[in-house]
Amino acid sequence: KTEAGFLSLIRQLPSLAQPVMGHLADRLKLRTVVIVTPALTATMVSLAGVAPSYSVLALFLLAGGISSTAFHSVAPAMAGELAGSRNIGRGMGLWVLGGELGFTLGPLLIASVVDRFGIQATPWLMLFGILASMMLFFRIKRLPRSAARQTESLPWRDALIQLRPVMLPLSALSVTRAFALSAINGYLPTYLNEGGASLVVAGGSLTLYQAAASVGVVVGGALSDRLDRRLV
């Protein structure tokens, strides 16, 4: 269980580099990053089922984590710009909903595949990520160029100073919240499976948990467009 938890840490560790990734993305073609990373992430994570050793498995998850971090460093900015300032709450709500739907369906999907075909069948799941990249390629190339690049902004030091009163308490909240979420996401299926639940039911527990989160994302985003965002 400790080794499994450490794998989760390895997968999430690259997210600490998101500010660096975002800084680099300001100087790169955002379209390329957004298009390529879903396929790359899905490929690396799907290979976990056939990794020949624990160290190779860790490398697969690390590579998938780096790819996922790159995507999440640039895609939200594009989504927010496309939504427009008046509907940014709804737009970002839909953006997060996509991720929550992945978390919702993912546990049930992987549990069903492993239960039916065995752990060696996980590489087939990379097809979903490849299909997503193909869809993004055809969708994003139709967008105006302004939606695929960052707009001019403050120097990062000045931006940090202005954001400090908000970001410090939000960061503290995010860190403490992450402890609870990581425990549930990492160990709830194992806890239920060891208590007698089938693998599919154990995976479905996370599906139910994330489905509730999806509802909260949509409702919260829509309300923030109509009410004071600080109140929400």
XYZ file of C-alpha atoms in Angstrom:
232
model
C 0.000 0.000 0.000
C 2.889 2.348 0.729
C 4.449 1.623 -2.663
C 1.099 2.233 -4.357
C 0.735 5.535 -2.536
C 4.255 6.486 -3.584
C 3.290 5.914 -7.219
C 0.489 8.426 -6.764
C 3.056 10.868 -5.400
C 5.305 10.321 -8.417
C 2.411 10.947 -10.802
C 1.455 14.194 -9.055
C 4.967 15.483 -8.387
C 5.366 17.236 -11.772
C 2.368 19.459 -10.941
C 4.695 21.440 -8.656
C 6.334 22.684 -11.849
C 3.147 24.179 -13.287
C 4.359 27.795 -12.896
C 7.510 26.882 -14.833
C 5.470 25.039 -17.473
C 3.157 28.031 -17.819
C 6.136 30.363 -18.176
C 7.569 28.192 -20.958
C 4.163 27.942 -22.601
C 4.103 31.716 -23.002
C 6.989 31.279 -25.432
C 5.786 28.153 -27.222
C 2.893 27.308 -29.509
C 0.031 26.563 -27.147
C -1.929 24.663 -29.758
C 0.789 22.032 -30.041
C 0.921 21.486 -26.272
C -2.868 21.202 -25.931
C -3.172 18.821 -28.888
C -0.312 16.429 -28.127
C -0.471 16.011 -24.353
C -3.771 14.050 -24.030
C -2.398 11.288 -26.271
C 0.970 11.310 -24.534
C -0.532 11.215 -21.045
C -2.945 8.410 -21.931
C -0.171 6.373 -23.545
C 2.153 6.596 -20.552
C -0.530 5.862 -17.944
C -2.098 3.026 -19.961
C 1.273 1.270 -20.177
C 1.250 0.961 -16.384
C -0.531 -2.377 -16.643
C 2.327 -3.990 -18.595
C 5.303 -2.341 -16.889
C 7.955 -5.038 -16.290
C 9.090 -3.606 -12.939
C 8.188 -1.100 -10.244
C 10.879 1.356 -11.415
C 9.646 1.264 -15.024
C 6.092 1.744 -13.774
C 7.254 4.804 -11.824
C 8.909 6.213 -14.966
C 5.716 5.718 -16.996
C 3.667 7.577 -14.378
C 6.271 10.325 -14.065
C 6.208 10.897 -17.837
C 2.399 10.914 -17.784
C 2.453 13.390 -14.918
C 4.788 15.742 -16.789
C 2.549 15.612 -19.853
C -0.586 16.208 -17.782
C 1.078 19.150 -16.022
C 1.963 20.741 -19.355
C -1.647 20.420 -20.511
C -3.099 21.900 -17.315
C -0.637 24.775 -17.409
C -1.879 26.136 -20.727
C -5.335 24.774 -21.577
C -7.296 26.587 -18.805
C -6.071 29.949 -20.087
C -7.320 29.087 -23.560
C -10.661 27.908 -22.175
C -11.092 31.093 -20.138
C -10.323 33.316 -23.109
C -12.795 31.461 -25.328
C -15.504 31.726 -22.672
C -15.177 35.517 -22.444
C -15.199 37.656 -19.315
C -18.991 37.589 -18.895
C -19.255 33.807 -18.957
C -15.901 32.804 -17.510
C -17.557 31.058 -14.557
C -19.652 28.858 -16.813
C -16.771 28.344 -19.226
C -14.327 27.270 -16.541
C -17.069 25.178 -14.957
C -17.456 23.263 -18.206
C -13.666 22.980 -18.457
C -13.428 21.412 -15.005
C -16.506 19.296 -15.732
C -14.600 17.591 -18.527
C -11.869 16.620 -16.099
C -14.380 15.539 -13.460
C -16.164 13.346 -16.007
C -12.844 11.668 -16.710
C -12.355 11.034 -13.004
C -15.975 9.862 -12.817
C -15.871 7.320 -15.635
C -12.209 6.357 -15.312
C -12.347 4.207 -12.162
C -15.376 2.266 -13.382
C -13.819 1.809 -16.824
C -10.437 0.601 -15.631
C -11.962 -1.678 -12.997
C -14.257 -3.239 -15.603
C -11.426 -3.755 -18.095
C -9.107 -5.321 -15.518
C -11.888 -7.475 -14.098
C -12.922 -8.728 -17.544
C -9.641 -8.908 -19.492
C -6.873 -8.677 -16.903
C -4.279 -6.018 -16.120
C -2.418 -6.728 -19.390
C -5.319 -5.164 -21.347
C -4.755 -1.616 -20.037
C -2.682 -0.424 -23.075
C -5.864 -0.520 -25.177
C -7.189 2.372 -23.092
C -4.622 4.732 -24.629
C -6.911 4.864 -27.676
C -9.202 7.239 -25.763
C -6.370 9.743 -25.302
C -5.256 9.418 -28.920
C -8.838 10.005 -30.069
C -9.053 13.084 -27.826
C -5.875 14.524 -29.381
C -7.235 13.913 -32.864
C -10.481 15.709 -31.988
C -8.551 18.631 -30.503
C -6.417 18.879 -33.628
C -9.448 19.401 -35.866
C -11.273 21.663 -33.397
C -8.410 23.922 -32.346
C -7.094 24.612 -35.830
C -10.411 26.383 -36.573
C -10.057 28.769 -33.637
C -8.824 32.327 -34.067
C -5.143 32.762 -33.335
C -5.863 35.022 -30.366
C -7.481 32.122 -28.538
C -4.324 30.041 -28.735
C -1.855 32.428 -27.155
C -1.532 34.251 -23.910
C -2.478 37.900 -23.804
C -0.114 40.564 -22.535
C 0.034 40.609 -18.763
C 1.887 42.057 -15.808
C 5.459 41.001 -15.044
C 5.202 37.887 -12.915
C 6.710 39.490 -9.816
C 4.143 42.312 -9.878
C 1.360 39.798 -10.520
C 2.415 37.702 -7.514
C 2.425 40.756 -5.268
C -1.095 41.706 -6.356
C -2.389 38.139 -6.027
C -0.774 37.443 -2.649
C -3.754 38.453 -0.457
C -5.957 35.972 -2.332
C -3.490 33.234 -3.235
C -2.023 32.663 0.233
C -5.305 31.626 1.909
C -6.434 29.730 -1.202
C -3.135 27.864 -1.300
C -3.445 26.915 2.364
C -6.992 25.698 1.742
C -5.893 23.705 -1.311
C -3.059 21.999 0.559
C -5.202 20.905 3.510
C -8.021 19.839 1.177
C -5.573 17.773 -0.869
C -4.743 15.548 2.102
C -8.357 14.401 2.372
C -8.890 14.082 -1.377
C -5.707 12.104 -1.986
C -6.626 9.627 0.739
C -10.058 9.035 -0.792
C -8.848 8.878 -4.382
C -5.910 6.638 -3.552
C -7.358 4.157 -1.113
C -11.170 4.098 -1.144
C -11.404 1.299 -3.770
C -8.775 -0.753 -1.911
C -10.605 -0.265 1.387
C -13.908 -1.440 -0.088
C -12.356 -4.319 -2.026
C -10.661 -5.653 1.091
C -14.022 -5.330 2.876
C -15.616 -7.727 0.407
C -16.779 -5.499 -2.459
C -16.000 -6.569 -6.021
C -13.398 -4.696 -8.035
C -16.104 -3.091 -10.196
C -18.127 -1.950 -7.179
C -14.976 -0.599 -5.524
C -14.130 1.373 -8.669
C -17.744 2.512 -8.906
C -17.428 4.117 -5.471
C -15.018 6.639 -6.954
C -17.382 7.120 -9.882
C -20.168 8.109 -7.492
C -17.841 10.405 -5.552
C -16.616 12.196 -8.691
C -20.116 12.430 -10.169
C -21.152 14.503 -7.156
C -18.113 16.707 -7.743
C -19.174 17.209 -11.369
C -22.544 18.562 -10.240
C -20.829 20.971 -7.875
C -18.529 22.228 -10.629
C -21.359 23.069 -13.012
C -23.582 24.670 -10.368
C -20.743 26.657 -8.814
C -19.542 27.990 -12.154
C -23.022 29.055 -13.264
C -23.781 30.738 -9.924
C -20.512 32.664 -10.003
C -21.600 34.334 -13.261
C -24.840 35.529 -11.643
C -23.726 36.232 -8.079
C -20.658 37.757 -6.529
C -17.770 35.335 -7.146
C -16.356 35.964 -3.686
C -19.705 34.953 -2.182
C -19.729 31.692 -4.111
